[in-house]
Short mmCIF file of N, CA and C and ligand atoms in Angstrom, two decimals:
data_model
loop_
_atom_site.label_atom_id
_atom_site.label_comp_id
_atom_site.label_asym_id
_atom_site.label_seq_id
_atom_site.Cartn_x
_atom_site.Cartn_y
_atom_site.Cartn_z
N MET A 1 6.91 5.61 -19.13
CA MET A 1 7.04 5.16 -20.51
C MET A 1 7.42 3.67 -20.57
N ARG A 2 8.38 3.31 -19.69
CA ARG A 2 8.79 1.91 -19.65
C ARG A 2 7.61 1.00 -19.27
N ASN A 3 6.75 1.51 -18.37
CA ASN A 3 5.61 0.69 -17.97
C ASN A 3 4.59 0.50 -19.10
N ILE A 4 4.54 1.43 -20.02
CA ILE A 4 3.65 1.24 -21.18
C ILE A 4 4.20 0.08 -22.04
N GLN A 5 5.52 0.05 -22.19
CA GLN A 5 6.13 -1.08 -22.93
C GLN A 5 5.83 -2.39 -22.21
N LEU A 6 5.90 -2.34 -20.88
CA LEU A 6 5.65 -3.54 -20.09
C LEU A 6 4.19 -3.99 -20.24
N ILE A 7 3.27 -3.05 -20.24
CA ILE A 7 1.85 -3.36 -20.44
C ILE A 7 1.66 -4.03 -21.81
N ASN A 8 2.33 -3.51 -22.82
CA ASN A 8 2.23 -4.12 -24.15
C ASN A 8 2.80 -5.54 -24.16
N ARG A 9 3.93 -5.72 -23.47
CA ARG A 9 4.52 -7.06 -23.40
C ARG A 9 3.59 -8.05 -22.69
N MET A 10 2.97 -7.60 -21.61
CA MET A 10 2.06 -8.47 -20.86
C MET A 10 0.81 -8.79 -21.68
N THR A 11 0.38 -7.84 -22.47
CA THR A 11 -0.79 -8.07 -23.34
C THR A 11 -0.45 -9.14 -24.38
N GLU A 12 0.78 -9.08 -24.90
CA GLU A 12 1.22 -10.11 -25.85
C GLU A 12 1.35 -11.47 -25.15
N TYR A 13 1.86 -11.42 -23.94
CA TYR A 13 2.07 -12.64 -23.16
C TYR A 13 0.75 -13.39 -22.93
N TYR A 14 -0.33 -12.62 -22.69
CA TYR A 14 -1.65 -13.20 -22.43
C TYR A 14 -2.52 -13.23 -23.69
N THR A 15 -1.89 -13.19 -24.84
CA THR A 15 -2.69 -13.08 -26.07
C THR A 15 -3.80 -14.13 -26.15
N GLY A 16 -4.98 -13.72 -26.56
CA GLY A 16 -6.12 -14.64 -26.65
C GLY A 16 -6.86 -14.81 -25.34
N ASP A 17 -6.43 -14.11 -24.31
CA ASP A 17 -7.03 -14.28 -22.98
C ASP A 17 -7.49 -12.91 -22.44
N PRO A 18 -8.62 -12.41 -22.95
CA PRO A 18 -9.05 -11.06 -22.59
C PRO A 18 -9.30 -10.88 -21.09
N LYS A 19 -9.72 -11.97 -20.42
CA LYS A 19 -10.02 -11.84 -18.99
C LYS A 19 -8.75 -11.47 -18.21
N ARG A 20 -7.66 -12.15 -18.54
CA ARG A 20 -6.40 -11.86 -17.83
C ARG A 20 -5.84 -10.50 -18.19
N ILE A 21 -6.04 -10.11 -19.43
CA ILE A 21 -5.55 -8.79 -19.84
C ILE A 21 -6.34 -7.70 -19.09
N GLN A 22 -7.66 -7.86 -19.06
CA GLN A 22 -8.47 -6.87 -18.33
C GLN A 22 -8.14 -6.91 -16.84
N HIS A 23 -7.88 -8.11 -16.33
CA HIS A 23 -7.57 -8.24 -14.91
C HIS A 23 -6.33 -7.42 -14.52
N PHE A 24 -5.24 -7.62 -15.24
CA PHE A 24 -4.02 -6.93 -14.79
C PHE A 24 -4.11 -5.42 -15.02
N ILE A 25 -4.84 -5.01 -16.07
CA ILE A 25 -4.98 -3.57 -16.30
C ILE A 25 -5.81 -2.93 -15.18
N LYS A 26 -6.82 -3.62 -14.71
CA LYS A 26 -7.63 -3.09 -13.60
C LYS A 26 -6.81 -3.04 -12.30
N VAL A 27 -6.06 -4.10 -12.05
CA VAL A 27 -5.25 -4.12 -10.82
C VAL A 27 -4.20 -3.00 -10.88
N TYR A 28 -3.64 -2.79 -12.05
CA TYR A 28 -2.66 -1.71 -12.26
C TYR A 28 -3.30 -0.35 -11.97
N GLU A 29 -4.45 -0.08 -12.55
CA GLU A 29 -5.09 1.23 -12.37
C GLU A 29 -5.50 1.47 -10.91
N LEU A 30 -6.06 0.45 -10.28
CA LEU A 30 -6.48 0.61 -8.89
C LEU A 30 -5.27 0.78 -7.98
N SER A 31 -4.19 0.07 -8.25
CA SER A 31 -2.96 0.24 -7.47
C SER A 31 -2.47 1.67 -7.59
N LYS A 32 -2.48 2.16 -8.80
CA LYS A 32 -2.03 3.52 -9.08
C LYS A 32 -2.87 4.55 -8.31
N ILE A 33 -4.17 4.38 -8.37
CA ILE A 33 -5.10 5.31 -7.71
C ILE A 33 -4.92 5.26 -6.19
N ILE A 34 -4.80 4.08 -5.63
CA ILE A 34 -4.63 3.97 -4.17
C ILE A 34 -3.27 4.54 -3.78
N GLY A 35 -2.22 4.17 -4.50
CA GLY A 35 -0.87 4.66 -4.20
C GLY A 35 -0.79 6.18 -4.21
N GLN A 36 -1.43 6.78 -5.19
CA GLN A 36 -1.39 8.25 -5.30
C GLN A 36 -2.05 8.91 -4.09
N GLN A 37 -3.06 8.27 -3.52
CA GLN A 37 -3.73 8.87 -2.36
C GLN A 37 -3.04 8.56 -1.05
N GLU A 38 -2.19 7.55 -1.06
CA GLU A 38 -1.50 7.16 0.18
C GLU A 38 -0.13 7.82 0.30
N GLY A 39 0.19 8.71 -0.61
CA GLY A 39 1.42 9.48 -0.52
C GLY A 39 2.70 8.65 -0.58
N LEU A 40 2.78 7.69 -1.47
CA LEU A 40 4.01 6.91 -1.61
C LEU A 40 5.11 7.77 -2.23
N ASP A 41 6.36 7.48 -1.88
CA ASP A 41 7.45 8.18 -2.58
C ASP A 41 7.50 7.65 -4.01
N ASP A 42 8.19 8.37 -4.88
CA ASP A 42 8.16 8.05 -6.31
C ASP A 42 8.63 6.62 -6.61
N THR A 43 9.70 6.19 -5.94
CA THR A 43 10.22 4.85 -6.21
C THR A 43 9.21 3.78 -5.80
N THR A 44 8.62 3.95 -4.61
CA THR A 44 7.65 2.94 -4.14
C THR A 44 6.43 2.91 -5.06
N GLN A 45 5.99 4.08 -5.48
CA GLN A 45 4.84 4.14 -6.41
C GLN A 45 5.17 3.40 -7.72
N TYR A 46 6.38 3.62 -8.19
CA TYR A 46 6.83 2.98 -9.44
C TYR A 46 6.91 1.46 -9.28
N ILE A 47 7.46 1.03 -8.15
CA ILE A 47 7.53 -0.41 -7.87
C ILE A 47 6.13 -1.01 -7.82
N LEU A 48 5.23 -0.32 -7.13
CA LEU A 48 3.84 -0.79 -7.01
C LEU A 48 3.19 -0.95 -8.39
N GLU A 49 3.31 0.07 -9.20
CA GLU A 49 2.66 0.04 -10.52
C GLU A 49 3.26 -1.05 -11.40
N THR A 50 4.58 -1.20 -11.32
CA THR A 50 5.26 -2.23 -12.11
C THR A 50 4.83 -3.62 -11.65
N ALA A 51 4.79 -3.80 -10.33
CA ALA A 51 4.40 -5.10 -9.78
C ALA A 51 2.96 -5.44 -10.16
N ALA A 52 2.09 -4.43 -10.16
CA ALA A 52 0.69 -4.68 -10.50
C ALA A 52 0.56 -5.20 -11.94
N ILE A 53 1.36 -4.67 -12.83
CA ILE A 53 1.29 -5.10 -14.24
C ILE A 53 1.66 -6.58 -14.38
N VAL A 54 2.70 -7.00 -13.66
CA VAL A 54 3.19 -8.38 -13.84
C VAL A 54 2.76 -9.35 -12.73
N HIS A 55 1.91 -8.90 -11.79
CA HIS A 55 1.71 -9.71 -10.57
C HIS A 55 1.27 -11.15 -10.85
N ASP A 56 0.46 -11.37 -11.89
CA ASP A 56 -0.05 -12.72 -12.16
C ASP A 56 0.73 -13.44 -13.26
N ILE A 57 1.92 -12.99 -13.53
CA ILE A 57 2.70 -13.53 -14.66
C ILE A 57 2.97 -15.03 -14.52
N GLY A 58 2.93 -15.55 -13.29
CA GLY A 58 3.21 -16.98 -13.06
C GLY A 58 2.07 -17.91 -13.45
N ILE A 59 0.88 -17.36 -13.69
CA ILE A 59 -0.30 -18.18 -13.97
C ILE A 59 -0.08 -19.14 -15.13
N LYS A 60 0.43 -18.63 -16.23
CA LYS A 60 0.57 -19.45 -17.43
C LYS A 60 1.53 -20.62 -17.21
N ALA A 61 2.68 -20.31 -16.62
CA ALA A 61 3.68 -21.36 -16.37
C ALA A 61 3.14 -22.39 -15.38
N ALA A 62 2.41 -21.93 -14.38
CA ALA A 62 1.84 -22.86 -13.39
C ALA A 62 0.84 -23.80 -14.07
N GLU A 63 0.03 -23.26 -14.94
CA GLU A 63 -0.95 -24.09 -15.66
C GLU A 63 -0.25 -25.10 -16.57
N GLU A 64 0.77 -24.61 -17.29
CA GLU A 64 1.48 -25.49 -18.22
C GLU A 64 2.22 -26.61 -17.49
N LYS A 65 2.88 -26.23 -16.38
CA LYS A 65 3.69 -27.21 -15.65
C LYS A 65 2.88 -28.17 -14.81
N TYR A 66 1.87 -27.63 -14.10
CA TYR A 66 1.15 -28.45 -13.12
C TYR A 66 -0.32 -28.64 -13.46
N GLY A 67 -0.79 -27.99 -14.53
CA GLY A 67 -2.22 -28.06 -14.85
C GLY A 67 -3.08 -27.42 -13.79
N ASP A 68 -2.48 -26.50 -13.05
CA ASP A 68 -3.18 -25.86 -11.93
C ASP A 68 -2.56 -24.48 -11.76
N CYS A 69 -3.37 -23.50 -11.37
CA CYS A 69 -2.75 -22.19 -11.22
C CYS A 69 -3.10 -21.59 -9.86
N ASN A 70 -3.11 -22.42 -8.82
CA ASN A 70 -3.42 -21.85 -7.49
C ASN A 70 -2.36 -20.83 -7.07
N GLY A 71 -2.72 -20.03 -6.08
CA GLY A 71 -1.89 -18.91 -5.66
C GLY A 71 -0.44 -19.28 -5.37
N LYS A 72 -0.26 -20.40 -4.67
CA LYS A 72 1.10 -20.80 -4.28
C LYS A 72 1.96 -21.14 -5.49
N LEU A 73 1.38 -21.83 -6.48
CA LEU A 73 2.13 -22.18 -7.69
C LEU A 73 2.48 -20.94 -8.50
N GLN A 74 1.54 -19.99 -8.53
CA GLN A 74 1.81 -18.72 -9.22
C GLN A 74 2.96 -17.99 -8.57
N GLU A 75 2.98 -18.00 -7.25
CA GLU A 75 4.05 -17.32 -6.51
C GLU A 75 5.39 -17.98 -6.78
N LYS A 76 5.37 -19.28 -6.98
CA LYS A 76 6.59 -20.03 -7.21
C LYS A 76 7.14 -19.76 -8.62
N GLU A 77 6.25 -19.77 -9.59
CA GLU A 77 6.68 -19.65 -10.99
C GLU A 77 6.89 -18.21 -11.44
N GLY A 78 6.19 -17.28 -10.83
CA GLY A 78 6.17 -15.90 -11.33
C GLY A 78 7.49 -15.14 -11.30
N PRO A 79 8.22 -15.14 -10.16
CA PRO A 79 9.38 -14.26 -10.05
C PRO A 79 10.40 -14.39 -11.18
N ALA A 80 10.81 -15.59 -11.54
CA ALA A 80 11.84 -15.76 -12.57
C ALA A 80 11.38 -15.18 -13.91
N ILE A 81 10.13 -15.40 -14.25
CA ILE A 81 9.61 -14.92 -15.53
C ILE A 81 9.52 -13.39 -15.51
N ALA A 82 9.10 -12.85 -14.37
CA ALA A 82 9.01 -11.38 -14.23
C ALA A 82 10.41 -10.76 -14.34
N GLU A 83 11.37 -11.35 -13.64
CA GLU A 83 12.74 -10.82 -13.67
C GLU A 83 13.29 -10.78 -15.08
N LYS A 84 13.04 -11.83 -15.83
CA LYS A 84 13.53 -11.91 -17.20
C LYS A 84 12.91 -10.79 -18.05
N MET A 85 11.60 -10.66 -17.97
CA MET A 85 10.93 -9.64 -18.78
C MET A 85 11.38 -8.24 -18.40
N LEU A 86 11.52 -7.99 -17.10
CA LEU A 86 11.92 -6.65 -16.64
C LEU A 86 13.36 -6.33 -17.04
N SER A 87 14.25 -7.32 -16.95
CA SER A 87 15.63 -7.01 -17.37
C SER A 87 15.72 -6.78 -18.86
N GLU A 88 14.95 -7.53 -19.63
CA GLU A 88 14.95 -7.30 -21.08
C GLU A 88 14.51 -5.87 -21.42
N LEU A 89 13.62 -5.34 -20.60
CA LEU A 89 13.15 -3.97 -20.86
C LEU A 89 14.02 -2.91 -20.19
N GLY A 90 15.07 -3.34 -19.50
CA GLY A 90 16.03 -2.39 -18.93
C GLY A 90 15.67 -1.78 -17.59
N TYR A 91 14.83 -2.44 -16.80
CA TYR A 91 14.51 -1.93 -15.46
C TYR A 91 15.74 -2.02 -14.56
N GLU A 92 15.85 -1.10 -13.61
CA GLU A 92 16.98 -1.10 -12.68
C GLU A 92 16.89 -2.30 -11.73
N GLU A 93 18.05 -2.72 -11.26
CA GLU A 93 18.18 -3.91 -10.43
C GLU A 93 17.31 -3.83 -9.15
N ASN A 94 17.33 -2.66 -8.48
CA ASN A 94 16.57 -2.55 -7.23
C ASN A 94 15.06 -2.65 -7.46
N ILE A 95 14.62 -2.16 -8.60
CA ILE A 95 13.18 -2.24 -8.94
C ILE A 95 12.83 -3.70 -9.22
N ILE A 96 13.66 -4.36 -10.01
CA ILE A 96 13.41 -5.77 -10.37
C ILE A 96 13.33 -6.64 -9.12
N LYS A 97 14.25 -6.37 -8.19
CA LYS A 97 14.33 -7.19 -6.99
C LYS A 97 13.03 -7.12 -6.17
N ARG A 98 12.57 -5.90 -5.95
CA ARG A 98 11.37 -5.74 -5.13
C ARG A 98 10.11 -6.22 -5.88
N VAL A 99 10.03 -5.94 -7.16
CA VAL A 99 8.87 -6.39 -7.95
C VAL A 99 8.81 -7.92 -7.92
N SER A 100 9.96 -8.55 -8.08
CA SER A 100 10.03 -9.99 -8.07
C SER A 100 9.54 -10.55 -6.72
N TYR A 101 9.95 -9.90 -5.65
CA TYR A 101 9.50 -10.30 -4.31
C TYR A 101 7.98 -10.19 -4.20
N LEU A 102 7.43 -9.10 -4.70
CA LEU A 102 5.98 -8.89 -4.62
C LEU A 102 5.23 -9.92 -5.46
N VAL A 103 5.75 -10.24 -6.64
CA VAL A 103 5.14 -11.26 -7.49
C VAL A 103 5.13 -12.61 -6.73
N GLY A 104 6.20 -12.86 -6.02
CA GLY A 104 6.33 -14.12 -5.29
C GLY A 104 5.56 -14.18 -3.98
N HIS A 105 4.92 -13.07 -3.60
CA HIS A 105 4.20 -13.04 -2.32
C HIS A 105 2.78 -12.50 -2.40
N HIS A 106 2.28 -12.24 -3.60
CA HIS A 106 1.02 -11.50 -3.65
C HIS A 106 -0.21 -12.30 -3.24
N HIS A 107 -0.03 -13.60 -2.95
CA HIS A 107 -1.15 -14.35 -2.36
C HIS A 107 -0.86 -14.70 -0.90
N THR A 108 0.13 -14.06 -0.32
CA THR A 108 0.51 -14.29 1.07
C THR A 108 0.12 -13.06 1.89
N TYR A 109 -0.76 -13.26 2.85
CA TYR A 109 -1.32 -12.09 3.55
C TYR A 109 -0.75 -11.91 4.95
N THR A 110 0.34 -12.62 5.23
CA THR A 110 1.00 -12.43 6.51
C THR A 110 2.32 -11.71 6.23
N ASP A 111 2.83 -11.00 7.20
CA ASP A 111 4.12 -10.30 7.07
C ASP A 111 4.17 -9.36 5.88
N ILE A 112 3.13 -8.59 5.69
CA ILE A 112 3.12 -7.59 4.62
C ILE A 112 4.07 -6.47 5.05
N ASP A 113 5.17 -6.33 4.30
CA ASP A 113 6.27 -5.49 4.79
C ASP A 113 6.43 -4.18 4.03
N GLY A 114 5.36 -3.64 3.52
CA GLY A 114 5.50 -2.33 2.87
C GLY A 114 4.19 -1.91 2.25
N LYS A 115 4.08 -0.60 1.98
CA LYS A 115 2.84 -0.08 1.40
C LYS A 115 2.63 -0.59 -0.02
N ASP A 116 3.73 -0.81 -0.75
CA ASP A 116 3.59 -1.36 -2.10
C ASP A 116 2.91 -2.73 -2.05
N TYR A 117 3.35 -3.57 -1.13
CA TYR A 117 2.81 -4.92 -0.92
C TYR A 117 1.34 -4.83 -0.52
N GLN A 118 1.05 -4.01 0.50
CA GLN A 118 -0.31 -3.86 1.01
C GLN A 118 -1.28 -3.41 -0.09
N ILE A 119 -0.86 -2.40 -0.84
CA ILE A 119 -1.75 -1.82 -1.86
C ILE A 119 -1.95 -2.80 -3.02
N LEU A 120 -0.92 -3.52 -3.40
CA LEU A 120 -1.07 -4.52 -4.47
C LEU A 120 -2.13 -5.56 -4.07
N ILE A 121 -2.07 -5.99 -2.83
CA ILE A 121 -3.04 -6.98 -2.36
C ILE A 121 -4.46 -6.39 -2.35
N GLU A 122 -4.59 -5.16 -1.90
CA GLU A 122 -5.91 -4.53 -1.87
C GLU A 122 -6.48 -4.40 -3.29
N ALA A 123 -5.65 -3.94 -4.22
CA ALA A 123 -6.11 -3.75 -5.60
C ALA A 123 -6.52 -5.09 -6.21
N ASP A 124 -5.74 -6.13 -5.94
CA ASP A 124 -6.07 -7.46 -6.47
C ASP A 124 -7.40 -7.95 -5.88
N PHE A 125 -7.63 -7.71 -4.59
CA PHE A 125 -8.91 -8.09 -3.98
C PHE A 125 -10.07 -7.31 -4.58
N LEU A 126 -9.88 -6.03 -4.78
CA LEU A 126 -10.97 -5.21 -5.35
C LEU A 126 -11.43 -5.81 -6.68
N VAL A 127 -10.47 -6.26 -7.47
CA VAL A 127 -10.80 -6.82 -8.78
C VAL A 127 -11.31 -8.27 -8.65
N ASN A 128 -10.64 -9.08 -7.84
CA ASN A 128 -11.03 -10.49 -7.72
C ASN A 128 -12.41 -10.67 -7.10
N LEU A 129 -12.74 -9.89 -6.10
CA LEU A 129 -14.05 -10.02 -5.47
C LEU A 129 -15.14 -9.84 -6.51
N TYR A 130 -14.94 -8.85 -7.36
CA TYR A 130 -15.92 -8.57 -8.41
C TYR A 130 -15.90 -9.66 -9.49
N GLU A 131 -14.70 -9.99 -9.98
CA GLU A 131 -14.60 -10.97 -11.07
C GLU A 131 -15.11 -12.34 -10.63
N ASP A 132 -14.95 -12.66 -9.36
CA ASP A 132 -15.41 -13.96 -8.86
C ASP A 132 -16.86 -13.91 -8.38
N GLY A 133 -17.50 -12.77 -8.55
CA GLY A 133 -18.91 -12.64 -8.16
C GLY A 133 -19.15 -12.85 -6.68
N GLU A 134 -18.22 -12.39 -5.84
CA GLU A 134 -18.35 -12.60 -4.40
C GLU A 134 -19.46 -11.73 -3.80
N SER A 135 -19.98 -12.19 -2.66
CA SER A 135 -21.08 -11.50 -2.01
C SER A 135 -20.60 -10.28 -1.23
N LYS A 136 -21.58 -9.46 -0.84
CA LYS A 136 -21.33 -8.30 0.00
C LYS A 136 -20.70 -8.73 1.33
N LYS A 137 -21.17 -9.88 1.82
CA LYS A 137 -20.66 -10.43 3.07
C LYS A 137 -19.16 -10.74 2.95
N SER A 138 -18.76 -11.38 1.87
CA SER A 138 -17.32 -11.68 1.68
C SER A 138 -16.53 -10.39 1.58
N ALA A 139 -17.09 -9.40 0.88
CA ALA A 139 -16.39 -8.12 0.75
C ALA A 139 -16.17 -7.51 2.13
N GLU A 140 -17.16 -7.64 2.99
CA GLU A 140 -17.05 -7.08 4.34
C GLU A 140 -15.97 -7.79 5.15
N THR A 141 -15.91 -9.12 5.01
CA THR A 141 -14.88 -9.90 5.70
C THR A 141 -13.49 -9.47 5.23
N VAL A 142 -13.34 -9.33 3.92
CA VAL A 142 -12.05 -8.92 3.36
C VAL A 142 -11.70 -7.51 3.85
N LEU A 143 -12.68 -6.65 3.90
CA LEU A 143 -12.45 -5.28 4.38
C LEU A 143 -11.87 -5.29 5.80
N ASN A 144 -12.47 -6.11 6.65
CA ASN A 144 -12.01 -6.15 8.04
C ASN A 144 -10.70 -6.88 8.23
N LYS A 145 -10.47 -7.91 7.43
CA LYS A 145 -9.28 -8.74 7.64
C LYS A 145 -8.05 -8.26 6.89
N ILE A 146 -8.25 -7.68 5.71
CA ILE A 146 -7.10 -7.43 4.82
C ILE A 146 -6.81 -5.94 4.60
N PHE A 147 -7.86 -5.17 4.42
CA PHE A 147 -7.64 -3.78 3.98
C PHE A 147 -7.09 -2.89 5.09
N LYS A 148 -6.08 -2.10 4.76
CA LYS A 148 -5.45 -1.21 5.75
C LYS A 148 -5.44 0.24 5.29
N THR A 149 -5.32 0.49 3.99
CA THR A 149 -5.19 1.88 3.54
C THR A 149 -6.56 2.55 3.47
N LYS A 150 -6.58 3.84 3.79
CA LYS A 150 -7.83 4.63 3.75
C LYS A 150 -8.43 4.60 2.35
N ALA A 151 -7.57 4.80 1.33
CA ALA A 151 -8.06 4.89 -0.05
C ALA A 151 -8.62 3.54 -0.51
N GLY A 152 -7.97 2.45 -0.15
CA GLY A 152 -8.43 1.12 -0.51
C GLY A 152 -9.75 0.79 0.18
N GLN A 153 -9.82 1.12 1.47
CA GLN A 153 -11.05 0.85 2.23
C GLN A 153 -12.23 1.60 1.62
N LYS A 154 -11.97 2.86 1.26
CA LYS A 154 -13.03 3.68 0.69
C LYS A 154 -13.55 3.09 -0.63
N LEU A 155 -12.63 2.63 -1.46
CA LEU A 155 -13.04 2.01 -2.73
C LEU A 155 -13.90 0.77 -2.49
N LEU A 156 -13.46 -0.06 -1.58
CA LEU A 156 -14.20 -1.31 -1.32
C LEU A 156 -15.57 -1.00 -0.69
N ILE A 157 -15.59 -0.08 0.25
CA ILE A 157 -16.86 0.30 0.90
C ILE A 157 -17.85 0.82 -0.14
N ASN A 158 -17.38 1.66 -1.02
CA ASN A 158 -18.28 2.22 -2.04
C ASN A 158 -18.70 1.20 -3.09
N MET A 159 -17.77 0.32 -3.48
CA MET A 159 -18.13 -0.67 -4.49
C MET A 159 -19.25 -1.57 -4.00
N TYR A 160 -19.20 -1.95 -2.72
CA TYR A 160 -20.18 -2.90 -2.20
C TYR A 160 -21.24 -2.26 -1.32
N GLY A 161 -21.23 -0.92 -1.23
CA GLY A 161 -22.22 -0.23 -0.41
C GLY A 161 -22.17 -0.69 1.04
N LEU A 162 -20.97 -0.83 1.57
CA LEU A 162 -20.82 -1.31 2.97
C LEU A 162 -20.94 -0.13 3.94
N GLN A 163 -21.33 -0.38 5.15
CA GLN A 163 -21.47 0.58 6.27
C GLN A 163 -22.49 1.69 6.06
FE1 FE2 B 1 -4.41 -10.91 -9.71
#
């Protein structure tokens, strides 16, 4: 229920920007679907879904401050804004802490330290590859280099007709 409020808040936050609204909703749904098949415990699943909703929250601030929204700037700006929104909605401290960490690392593909982190990255790639019109070849490279979960691999293989 709290995540529905969060989805509404994020929709307001990105008002006038349908691409970003559709982006985070897709990343959220794919994260949810992958997490459910990978047998996450309830807390990790909740953290994953929450992080997926707010993962790109730093984009706006990065654009406003630097006129650029590359991955590193998003990671820098995102955590504080996410923490504020989550505390306003009454999320528990341990959830906020991990979600904030994930927001601050979702463009970093080294030292992935948990299934929540791994799945968030996979879901974001599934959506970004498509939204950026990437080739089958790029999808294959990402599959080999980044994807680790069975459910994520299966989604990517089927989307691009790989193997
Ligand atoms: Fe994203």
